[in-house]
């Protein structure tokens, strides 16, 4: 690729400018890790857990190796027994359902709301059978699932609410951080997430001390009855077999450096989203823009990604790629039609809203390093696709 072409490129995601700006503070944290001498599950991880507890308001934050592991260990710590059913949305990242299987349960799919991407409470009530014990709302893209409606259905059916809040750092419902509205939730620090590391990392957040203690043991081979260095609180458990899902201290160092500017990054994301909304308003073929305002006043959304619903989605993505503009499709195949869940016997048409979202959604570049002028270029390229040279 020539320098000229790359200068015109709008990558789907980059944070090299962010990291250059944060290098002095990141370096300070990494030097401390090296001096501490413990590079995994050490003091920097504990420091991050405390800082995240302060940011989210969670009583407990337990750092693990990924958001997916956080979901698996959270479900296990919430008492999921083999064969228990967990109602999950048919439109989500695969980990929302694979985590259930990995924890020993069975996913049961439900549709999403027609006007959003959260679990539809009515669909949850329709699919939950006698073996359903959990419901997992997923907060996708830029706003929270309907936690009020879902909590009501969960109460009626005696389901425990476990939130897949992997995308939802910074999102709040009546002041409570996403993930803290039921038994517990998770955070993912996968690099593209709103708070992203330089590799994989995740956390469980909860206000329940028993869940926190159990996850704390499970992440470290279930080291029950043994005091772990630097983690004097984590010394008991339930006698279950654990895994190795410790967080790396270097990732904790990176995340501590970035956490300081998370709120500024979230504001920047909102500014970029508004620019897209202005640039794409009224373009034929662009069926739906994410609402800039939360749909309920009590909800604070965060633009983790900027997802639009468009006609001829794959052709548009190819048109943009031809102009050096990166996009992503989240998620091209709904979960109930994934080959790994074929044994559940679902067919196209079972969850129409999830299927429509899979056909129409396209994520446009959105990250704090993105210049406003690049948003304008993306919007102009989208207009030229639908309007031709008139744009
Ligand atoms: C990213 C993500 C996960 C998994 O997080 P990892 O850290 O990548 O394992 C789970 N659920 C949703 C909705 C996600 O976006």
Short mmCIF file of N, CA, C and O in Angstrom, two decimals, residues 168-287:
data_model
loop_
_atom_site.label_atom_id
_atom_site.label_comp_id
_atom_site.label_asym_id
_atom_site.label_seq_id
_atom_site.Cartn_x
_atom_site.Cartn_y
_atom_site.Cartn_z
N UNK A 168 -20.54 -2.64 27.85
CA UNK A 168 -21.35 -1.57 28.46
C UNK A 168 -20.63 -0.73 29.50
O UNK A 168 -21.28 -0.06 30.29
N UNK A 169 -19.30 -0.71 29.49
CA UNK A 169 -18.66 0.12 30.52
C UNK A 169 -19.11 1.58 30.35
O UNK A 169 -19.20 2.08 29.22
N UNK A 170 -19.45 2.19 31.45
CA UNK A 170 -19.92 3.59 31.42
C UNK A 170 -21.42 3.73 31.32
O UNK A 170 -21.96 4.80 31.57
N UNK A 171 -22.12 2.66 30.93
CA UNK A 171 -23.58 2.76 30.80
C UNK A 171 -24.24 2.61 32.17
O UNK A 171 -23.80 1.81 32.99
N UNK A 172 -25.28 3.40 32.37
CA UNK A 172 -25.94 3.38 33.68
C UNK A 172 -27.45 3.40 33.54
O UNK A 172 -27.98 3.91 32.56
N UNK A 173 -28.09 2.82 34.54
CA UNK A 173 -29.56 2.76 34.59
C UNK A 173 -29.95 3.29 35.97
O UNK A 173 -29.57 2.70 36.97
N UNK A 174 -30.65 4.41 36.00
CA UNK A 174 -30.97 5.06 37.28
C UNK A 174 -29.73 5.21 38.15
O UNK A 174 -29.78 4.99 39.36
N UNK A 175 -28.61 5.53 37.55
CA UNK A 175 -27.39 5.75 38.31
C UNK A 175 -26.58 4.50 38.57
O UNK A 175 -25.40 4.58 38.91
N UNK A 176 -27.20 3.31 38.43
CA UNK A 176 -26.47 2.07 38.70
C UNK A 176 -25.74 1.64 37.43
O UNK A 176 -26.32 1.64 36.34
N UNK A 177 -24.48 1.24 37.57
CA UNK A 177 -23.71 0.83 36.39
C UNK A 177 -24.26 -0.48 35.82
O UNK A 177 -24.70 -1.36 36.56
N UNK A 178 -24.22 -0.58 34.49
CA UNK A 178 -24.60 -1.84 33.83
C UNK A 178 -23.84 -2.99 34.45
O UNK A 178 -22.64 -2.88 34.72
N UNK A 179 -24.52 -4.11 34.66
CA UNK A 179 -23.89 -5.27 35.26
C UNK A 179 -24.21 -5.40 36.74
O UNK A 179 -23.97 -6.44 37.35
N UNK A 180 -24.77 -4.32 37.31
CA UNK A 180 -25.04 -4.33 38.75
C UNK A 180 -26.52 -4.31 39.04
O UNK A 180 -26.95 -4.01 40.14
N UNK A 181 -27.32 -4.62 38.01
CA UNK A 181 -28.77 -4.54 38.20
C UNK A 181 -29.37 -5.89 38.54
O UNK A 181 -30.52 -5.98 38.94
N UNK A 182 -28.60 -6.96 38.36
CA UNK A 182 -29.04 -8.29 38.76
C UNK A 182 -28.00 -8.89 39.69
O UNK A 182 -27.44 -8.20 40.54
N UNK A 183 -27.72 -10.20 39.49
CA UNK A 183 -26.74 -10.86 40.36
C UNK A 183 -25.33 -10.35 40.09
O UNK A 183 -24.49 -10.29 40.99
N UNK A 184 -25.06 -10.01 38.85
CA UNK A 184 -23.72 -9.52 38.51
C UNK A 184 -23.59 -9.36 37.01
O UNK A 184 -24.50 -9.72 36.25
N UNK A 185 -22.46 -8.82 36.60
CA UNK A 185 -22.22 -8.60 35.18
C UNK A 185 -20.74 -8.75 34.89
O UNK A 185 -19.95 -9.15 35.75
N UNK A 186 -20.37 -8.44 33.64
CA UNK A 186 -18.98 -8.60 33.23
C UNK A 186 -18.50 -7.35 32.50
O UNK A 186 -19.30 -6.54 32.04
N UNK A 187 -17.20 -7.21 32.41
CA UNK A 187 -16.59 -6.20 31.55
C UNK A 187 -15.60 -6.93 30.66
O UNK A 187 -14.94 -7.88 31.10
N UNK A 188 -15.53 -6.50 29.41
CA UNK A 188 -14.49 -7.01 28.51
C UNK A 188 -13.54 -5.87 28.21
O UNK A 188 -13.97 -4.74 27.95
N UNK A 189 -12.25 -6.17 28.25
CA UNK A 189 -11.23 -5.18 27.90
C UNK A 189 -10.54 -5.57 26.61
O UNK A 189 -9.39 -5.19 26.37
N UNK A 190 -11.23 -6.35 25.78
CA UNK A 190 -10.73 -6.64 24.44
C UNK A 190 -10.36 -5.30 23.79
O UNK A 190 -11.04 -4.31 24.01
N UNK A 191 -9.27 -5.27 23.01
CA UNK A 191 -8.74 -3.98 22.54
C UNK A 191 -9.75 -3.01 21.93
O UNK A 191 -9.63 -1.80 22.12
N UNK A 192 -10.75 -3.51 21.19
CA UNK A 192 -11.67 -2.55 20.56
C UNK A 192 -12.77 -2.06 21.49
O UNK A 192 -13.54 -1.18 21.11
N UNK A 193 -12.88 -2.62 22.67
CA UNK A 193 -13.95 -2.19 23.58
C UNK A 193 -13.70 -0.76 24.07
O UNK A 193 -12.59 -0.23 23.94
N UNK A 194 -14.71 -0.16 24.66
CA UNK A 194 -14.61 1.25 25.07
C UNK A 194 -13.40 1.47 25.99
O UNK A 194 -12.70 2.47 25.87
N UNK A 195 -13.17 0.53 26.91
CA UNK A 195 -11.92 0.53 27.69
C UNK A 195 -11.16 -0.72 27.26
O UNK A 195 -11.44 -1.82 27.74
N UNK A 196 -10.23 -0.55 26.34
CA UNK A 196 -9.55 -1.70 25.76
C UNK A 196 -8.11 -1.81 26.20
O UNK A 196 -7.40 -0.81 26.34
N UNK A 197 -7.65 -3.04 26.41
CA UNK A 197 -6.26 -3.31 26.80
C UNK A 197 -5.41 -3.48 25.55
O UNK A 197 -5.85 -3.18 24.43
N UNK A 198 -4.21 -3.97 25.73
CA UNK A 198 -3.33 -4.28 24.59
C UNK A 198 -3.33 -5.78 24.35
O UNK A 198 -2.31 -6.36 23.93
N UNK A 199 -4.45 -6.40 24.65
CA UNK A 199 -4.59 -7.84 24.53
C UNK A 199 -5.90 -8.19 25.22
O UNK A 199 -6.73 -7.31 25.40
N UNK A 200 -6.03 -9.43 25.64
CA UNK A 200 -7.28 -9.84 26.27
C UNK A 200 -7.26 -9.61 27.78
O UNK A 200 -6.24 -9.79 28.44
N UNK A 201 -8.42 -9.23 28.29
CA UNK A 201 -8.63 -9.12 29.74
C UNK A 201 -10.12 -8.90 29.96
O UNK A 201 -10.84 -8.49 29.05
N UNK A 202 -10.57 -9.20 31.15
CA UNK A 202 -11.99 -9.01 31.48
C UNK A 202 -12.17 -8.96 32.98
O UNK A 202 -11.19 -9.08 33.73
N UNK A 203 -13.41 -8.77 33.41
CA UNK A 203 -13.68 -8.72 34.85
C UNK A 203 -15.13 -9.09 35.11
O UNK A 203 -15.99 -8.90 34.26
N UNK A 204 -15.36 -9.61 36.31
CA UNK A 204 -16.71 -9.78 36.83
C UNK A 204 -16.96 -8.62 37.77
O UNK A 204 -16.09 -8.26 38.57
N UNK A 205 -18.15 -8.02 37.68
CA UNK A 205 -18.53 -6.99 38.66
C UNK A 205 -19.80 -7.44 39.35
O UNK A 205 -20.72 -7.98 38.71
N UNK A 206 -19.86 -7.24 40.65
CA UNK A 206 -21.03 -7.69 41.41
C UNK A 206 -21.06 -6.99 42.76
O UNK A 206 -20.02 -6.53 43.25
N UNK A 207 -22.24 -6.92 43.33
CA UNK A 207 -22.34 -6.42 44.70
C UNK A 207 -22.44 -7.56 45.69
O UNK A 207 -22.54 -7.33 46.90
N UNK A 208 -22.40 -8.80 45.19
CA UNK A 208 -22.60 -9.97 46.05
C UNK A 208 -21.23 -10.54 46.47
O UNK A 208 -20.48 -11.03 45.63
N UNK A 209 -20.93 -10.52 47.76
CA UNK A 209 -19.60 -10.96 48.19
C UNK A 209 -19.34 -12.44 47.95
O UNK A 209 -18.19 -12.84 47.69
N UNK A 210 -20.37 -13.26 47.99
CA UNK A 210 -20.15 -14.71 47.79
C UNK A 210 -19.82 -14.99 46.33
O UNK A 210 -18.91 -15.77 46.01
N UNK A 211 -20.55 -14.32 45.41
CA UNK A 211 -20.26 -14.49 43.98
C UNK A 211 -18.83 -14.02 43.70
O UNK A 211 -18.06 -14.70 43.01
N UNK A 212 -18.46 -12.89 44.26
CA UNK A 212 -17.11 -12.35 44.02
C UNK A 212 -16.05 -13.32 44.54
O UNK A 212 -15.05 -13.58 43.87
N UNK A 213 -16.28 -13.85 45.72
CA UNK A 213 -15.29 -14.75 46.30
C UNK A 213 -15.19 -16.04 45.48
O UNK A 213 -14.09 -16.57 45.27
N UNK A 214 -16.32 -16.53 45.01
CA UNK A 214 -16.30 -17.77 44.22
C UNK A 214 -15.59 -17.54 42.89
O UNK A 214 -14.74 -18.35 42.49
N UNK A 215 -15.89 -16.44 42.21
CA UNK A 215 -15.19 -16.15 40.95
C UNK A 215 -13.69 -15.99 41.23
O UNK A 215 -12.84 -16.47 40.48
N UNK A 216 -13.38 -15.32 42.34
CA UNK A 216 -11.98 -15.10 42.71
C UNK A 216 -11.23 -16.40 42.88
O UNK A 216 -10.04 -16.50 42.55
N UNK A 217 -11.92 -17.42 43.37
CA UNK A 217 -11.26 -18.73 43.52
C UNK A 217 -11.24 -19.49 42.20
O UNK A 217 -10.21 -20.06 41.82
N UNK A 218 -12.36 -19.47 41.48
CA UNK A 218 -12.44 -20.24 40.23
C UNK A 218 -11.41 -19.77 39.20
O UNK A 218 -10.88 -20.58 38.43
N UNK A 219 -11.13 -18.47 39.18
CA UNK A 219 -10.19 -17.95 38.17
C UNK A 219 -8.77 -18.46 38.41
O UNK A 219 -7.90 -18.33 37.56
N UNK A 220 -8.53 -18.96 39.62
CA UNK A 220 -7.17 -19.34 40.00
C UNK A 220 -7.18 -20.78 40.49
O UNK A 220 -6.79 -21.08 41.60
N UNK A 221 -7.66 -21.67 39.61
CA UNK A 221 -7.67 -23.11 39.90
C UNK A 221 -8.47 -23.45 41.15
O UNK A 221 -8.22 -24.47 41.79
N UNK A 222 -9.42 -22.59 41.52
CA UNK A 222 -10.22 -22.89 42.69
C UNK A 222 -9.40 -23.05 43.95
O UNK A 222 -9.59 -23.99 44.72
N UNK A 223 -8.49 -22.13 44.14
CA UNK A 223 -7.56 -22.28 45.28
C UNK A 223 -8.24 -22.04 46.61
O UNK A 223 -8.03 -21.02 47.28
N UNK A 224 -9.08 -22.97 46.97
CA UNK A 224 -9.86 -22.81 48.18
C UNK A 224 -9.01 -23.09 49.41
O UNK A 224 -8.13 -23.93 49.39
N UNK A 225 -9.36 -22.37 50.45
CA UNK A 225 -8.70 -22.63 51.72
C UNK A 225 -7.27 -22.15 51.76
O UNK A 225 -6.56 -22.35 52.73
N UNK A 226 -6.83 -21.51 50.69
CA UNK A 226 -5.45 -21.05 50.66
C UNK A 226 -5.45 -19.57 50.42
O UNK A 226 -6.13 -19.08 49.53
N UNK A 227 -4.69 -18.85 51.17
CA UNK A 227 -4.62 -17.42 50.96
C UNK A 227 -3.69 -17.14 49.79
O UNK A 227 -2.57 -17.64 49.74
N UNK A 228 -4.20 -16.36 48.86
CA UNK A 228 -3.41 -16.03 47.69
C UNK A 228 -2.67 -14.72 47.98
O UNK A 228 -3.24 -13.80 48.54
N UNK A 229 -1.41 -14.66 47.63
CA UNK A 229 -0.62 -13.44 47.86
C UNK A 229 -1.41 -12.23 47.40
O UNK A 229 -1.96 -12.23 46.31
N UNK A 230 -1.44 -11.23 48.16
CA UNK A 230 -2.07 -9.95 47.82
C UNK A 230 -3.58 -10.02 47.79
O UNK A 230 -4.23 -9.04 47.52
N UNK A 231 -4.15 -11.19 47.97
CA UNK A 231 -5.60 -11.31 47.90
C UNK A 231 -6.11 -11.99 49.17
O UNK A 231 -6.69 -13.07 49.11
N UNK A 232 -5.84 -11.40 50.33
CA UNK A 232 -6.18 -12.08 51.57
C UNK A 232 -7.66 -12.39 51.69
O UNK A 232 -8.04 -13.35 52.35
N UNK A 233 -8.51 -11.63 50.99
CA UNK A 233 -9.95 -11.87 51.09
C UNK A 233 -10.37 -13.14 50.39
O UNK A 233 -11.40 -13.72 50.70
N UNK A 234 -9.56 -13.59 49.41
CA UNK A 234 -9.97 -14.73 48.62
C UNK A 234 -9.32 -15.98 49.18
O UNK A 234 -8.21 -16.33 48.85
N UNK A 235 -10.02 -16.62 50.07
CA UNK A 235 -9.39 -17.74 50.75
C UNK A 235 -10.36 -18.89 50.97
O UNK A 235 -9.99 -19.92 51.48
N UNK A 236 -11.60 -18.71 50.56
CA UNK A 236 -12.56 -19.79 50.76
C UNK A 236 -13.31 -20.03 49.47
O UNK A 236 -13.14 -19.31 48.51
N UNK A 237 -14.18 -21.03 49.44
CA UNK A 237 -14.93 -21.27 48.22
C UNK A 237 -15.85 -22.45 48.38
O UNK A 237 -16.15 -22.87 49.49
N UNK A 238 -16.28 -23.00 47.24
CA UNK A 238 -17.30 -24.03 47.27
C UNK A 238 -16.78 -25.41 46.91
O UNK A 238 -17.55 -26.34 46.75
N UNK A 239 -15.49 -25.56 46.74
CA UNK A 239 -14.94 -26.88 46.43
C UNK A 239 -15.06 -27.27 44.97
O UNK A 239 -14.91 -28.44 44.63
N UNK A 240 -15.32 -26.32 44.08
CA UNK A 240 -15.44 -26.63 42.66
C UNK A 240 -14.07 -26.60 41.98
O UNK A 240 -13.13 -26.00 42.49
N UNK A 241 -13.99 -27.25 40.82
CA UNK A 241 -12.76 -27.24 40.03
C UNK A 241 -12.65 -25.89 39.32
O UNK A 241 -13.59 -25.45 38.66
N UNK A 242 -11.51 -25.25 39.44
CA UNK A 242 -11.34 -23.94 38.82
C UNK A 242 -10.56 -23.99 37.53
O UNK A 242 -10.27 -25.06 37.00
N UNK A 243 -10.26 -22.82 37.01
CA UNK A 243 -9.51 -22.71 35.75
C UNK A 243 -8.36 -21.73 35.95
O UNK A 243 -8.26 -21.09 37.01
N UNK A 244 -7.51 -21.60 34.94
CA UNK A 244 -6.51 -20.53 34.97
C UNK A 244 -7.05 -19.39 34.13
O UNK A 244 -7.02 -19.42 32.91
N UNK A 245 -7.61 -18.39 34.80
CA UNK A 245 -8.09 -17.21 34.09
C UNK A 245 -7.61 -15.97 34.83
O UNK A 245 -8.38 -15.07 35.13
N UNK A 246 -6.32 -15.94 35.11
CA UNK A 246 -5.77 -14.79 35.82
C UNK A 246 -5.57 -13.64 34.82
O UNK A 246 -5.34 -13.87 33.64
N UNK A 247 -5.64 -12.41 35.34
CA UNK A 247 -5.36 -11.25 34.48
C UNK A 247 -3.87 -10.94 34.53
O UNK A 247 -3.24 -11.03 35.59
N UNK A 248 -3.32 -10.53 33.38
CA UNK A 248 -1.91 -10.11 33.33
C UNK A 248 -1.76 -8.71 33.93
O UNK A 248 -2.55 -7.82 33.62
N UNK A 249 -0.73 -8.51 34.71
CA UNK A 249 -0.52 -7.19 35.31
C UNK A 249 -0.16 -6.12 34.29
O UNK A 249 -0.46 -4.95 34.50
N UNK A 250 0.46 -6.52 33.18
CA UNK A 250 0.77 -5.51 32.15
C UNK A 250 -0.54 -4.98 31.54
O UNK A 250 -0.67 -3.79 31.27
N UNK A 251 -1.51 -5.86 31.38
CA UNK A 251 -2.81 -5.38 30.88
C UNK A 251 -3.47 -4.47 31.92
O UNK A 251 -4.07 -3.44 31.59
N UNK A 252 -3.35 -4.84 33.19
CA UNK A 252 -3.91 -3.99 34.25
C UNK A 252 -3.24 -2.62 34.23
O UNK A 252 -3.90 -1.58 34.42
N UNK A 253 -1.93 -2.59 33.96
CA UNK A 253 -1.19 -1.32 33.90
C UNK A 253 -1.73 -0.44 32.77
O UNK A 253 -1.99 0.75 32.95
N UNK A 254 -1.94 -1.05 31.61
CA UNK A 254 -2.47 -0.31 30.45
C UNK A 254 -3.87 0.22 30.78
O UNK A 254 -4.21 1.37 30.50
N UNK A 255 -4.67 -0.63 31.39
CA UNK A 255 -6.06 -0.24 31.67
C UNK A 255 -6.13 0.86 32.72
O UNK A 255 -6.97 1.76 32.64
N UNK A 256 -5.23 0.83 33.71
CA UNK A 256 -5.21 1.90 34.72
C UNK A 256 -4.88 3.23 34.05
O UNK A 256 -5.49 4.26 34.36
N UNK A 257 -3.93 3.21 33.12
CA UNK A 257 -3.57 4.45 32.43
C UNK A 257 -4.76 4.97 31.63
O UNK A 257 -5.05 6.17 31.61
N UNK A 258 -5.50 4.06 30.99
CA UNK A 258 -6.62 4.50 30.14
C UNK A 258 -7.87 4.86 30.93
O UNK A 258 -8.69 5.66 30.47
N UNK A 259 -8.02 4.25 32.10
CA UNK A 259 -9.23 4.50 32.89
C UNK A 259 -9.35 5.98 33.26
O UNK A 259 -10.45 6.52 33.31
N UNK A 260 -8.20 6.64 33.49
CA UNK A 260 -8.22 8.06 33.85
C UNK A 260 -8.93 8.92 32.82
O UNK A 260 -9.47 9.97 33.14
N UNK A 261 -8.87 8.50 31.57
CA UNK A 261 -9.48 9.34 30.53
C UNK A 261 -10.72 8.71 29.92
O UNK A 261 -11.21 9.13 28.88
N UNK A 262 -11.26 7.69 30.60
CA UNK A 262 -12.43 7.00 30.05
C UNK A 262 -13.62 7.94 29.85
O UNK A 262 -14.26 7.92 28.79
N UNK A 263 -13.90 8.79 30.84
CA UNK A 263 -15.06 9.68 30.70
C UNK A 263 -14.86 10.66 29.55
O UNK A 263 -15.80 10.96 28.81
N UNK A 264 -13.64 11.16 29.39
CA UNK A 264 -13.36 12.07 28.26
C UNK A 264 -13.53 11.32 26.94
O UNK A 264 -14.08 11.85 25.97
N UNK A 265 -13.09 10.06 26.90
CA UNK A 265 -13.26 9.24 25.69
C UNK A 265 -14.73 9.02 25.37
O UNK A 265 -15.14 9.04 24.21
N UNK A 266 -15.53 8.80 26.41
CA UNK A 266 -16.96 8.57 26.21
C UNK A 266 -17.62 9.84 25.64
O UNK A 266 -18.46 9.76 24.73
N UNK A 267 -17.19 11.00 26.13
CA UNK A 267 -17.74 12.27 25.59
C UNK A 267 -17.33 12.44 24.14
O UNK A 267 -18.12 12.87 23.30
N UNK A 268 -16.09 12.10 23.83
CA UNK A 268 -15.61 12.20 22.45
C UNK A 268 -16.42 11.27 21.53
O UNK A 268 -16.78 11.63 20.41
N UNK A 269 -16.71 10.07 22.01
CA UNK A 269 -17.51 9.14 21.23
C UNK A 269 -18.88 9.72 20.93
O UNK A 269 -19.42 9.55 19.82
N UNK A 270 -19.46 10.44 21.90
CA UNK A 270 -20.79 11.03 21.69
C UNK A 270 -20.72 12.14 20.64
O UNK A 270 -21.62 12.30 19.83
N UNK A 271 -19.63 12.91 20.65
CA UNK A 271 -19.45 13.98 19.66
C UNK A 271 -19.36 13.37 18.26
O UNK A 271 -19.98 13.85 17.30
N UNK A 272 -18.59 12.29 18.13
CA UNK A 272 -18.45 11.63 16.83
C UNK A 272 -19.79 11.06 16.36
O UNK A 272 -20.15 11.15 15.18
N UNK A 273 -20.55 10.50 17.30
CA UNK A 273 -21.85 9.92 16.95
C UNK A 273 -22.80 11.02 16.44
O UNK A 273 -23.54 10.81 15.48
N UNK A 274 -22.74 12.16 17.08
CA UNK A 274 -23.62 13.26 16.64
C UNK A 274 -23.23 13.71 15.23
O UNK A 274 -24.08 14.02 14.40
N UNK A 275 -21.94 13.71 14.95
CA UNK A 275 -21.48 14.10 13.62
C UNK A 275 -22.01 13.12 12.55
O UNK A 275 -22.43 13.52 11.48
N UNK A 276 -21.96 11.82 12.88
CA UNK A 276 -22.54 10.82 11.98
C UNK A 276 -24.03 11.08 11.79
O UNK A 276 -24.55 11.00 10.68
N UNK A 277 -24.72 11.34 12.90
CA UNK A 277 -26.18 11.53 12.82
C UNK A 277 -26.50 12.70 11.89
O UNK A 277 -27.42 12.62 11.07
N UNK A 278 -25.71 13.78 11.99
CA UNK A 278 -25.93 14.94 11.12
C UNK A 278 -25.60 14.59 9.67
O UNK A 278 -26.34 14.95 8.75
N UNK A 279 -24.51 13.86 9.47
CA UNK A 279 -24.05 13.57 8.11
C UNK A 279 -24.90 12.54 7.38
O UNK A 279 -24.88 12.47 6.16
N UNK A 280 -25.62 11.72 8.15
CA UNK A 280 -26.38 10.63 7.51
C UNK A 280 -27.89 10.84 7.55
O UNK A 280 -28.64 10.03 6.99
N UNK A 281 -28.32 11.93 8.16
CA UNK A 281 -29.76 12.17 8.28
C UNK A 281 -30.38 12.26 6.89
O UNK A 281 -29.85 12.95 6.01
N UNK A 282 -31.47 11.54 6.69
CA UNK A 282 -32.23 11.66 5.45
C UNK A 282 -31.62 10.96 4.25
O UNK A 282 -32.15 11.08 3.14
N UNK A 283 -30.53 10.23 4.42
CA UNK A 283 -29.95 9.52 3.27
C UNK A 283 -30.80 8.29 2.97
O UNK A 283 -31.00 7.44 3.85
N UNK A 284 -31.34 8.19 1.74
CA UNK A 284 -32.16 7.01 1.44
C UNK A 284 -31.28 5.76 1.48
O UNK A 284 -30.12 5.82 1.08
N UNK A 285 -31.81 4.67 1.99
CA UNK A 285 -31.00 3.46 2.11
C UNK A 285 -30.45 3.31 3.52
O UNK A 285 -30.18 2.20 3.96
N UNK A 286 -30.29 4.43 4.22
CA UNK A 286 -29.90 4.35 5.63
C UNK A 286 -31.21 4.33 6.42
O UNK A 286 -31.86 5.34 6.61
N UNK A 287 -31.60 3.14 6.84
CA UNK A 287 -32.92 2.98 7.45
C UNK A 287 -32.98 3.44 8.89
O UNK A 287 -34.00 3.85 9.38
#
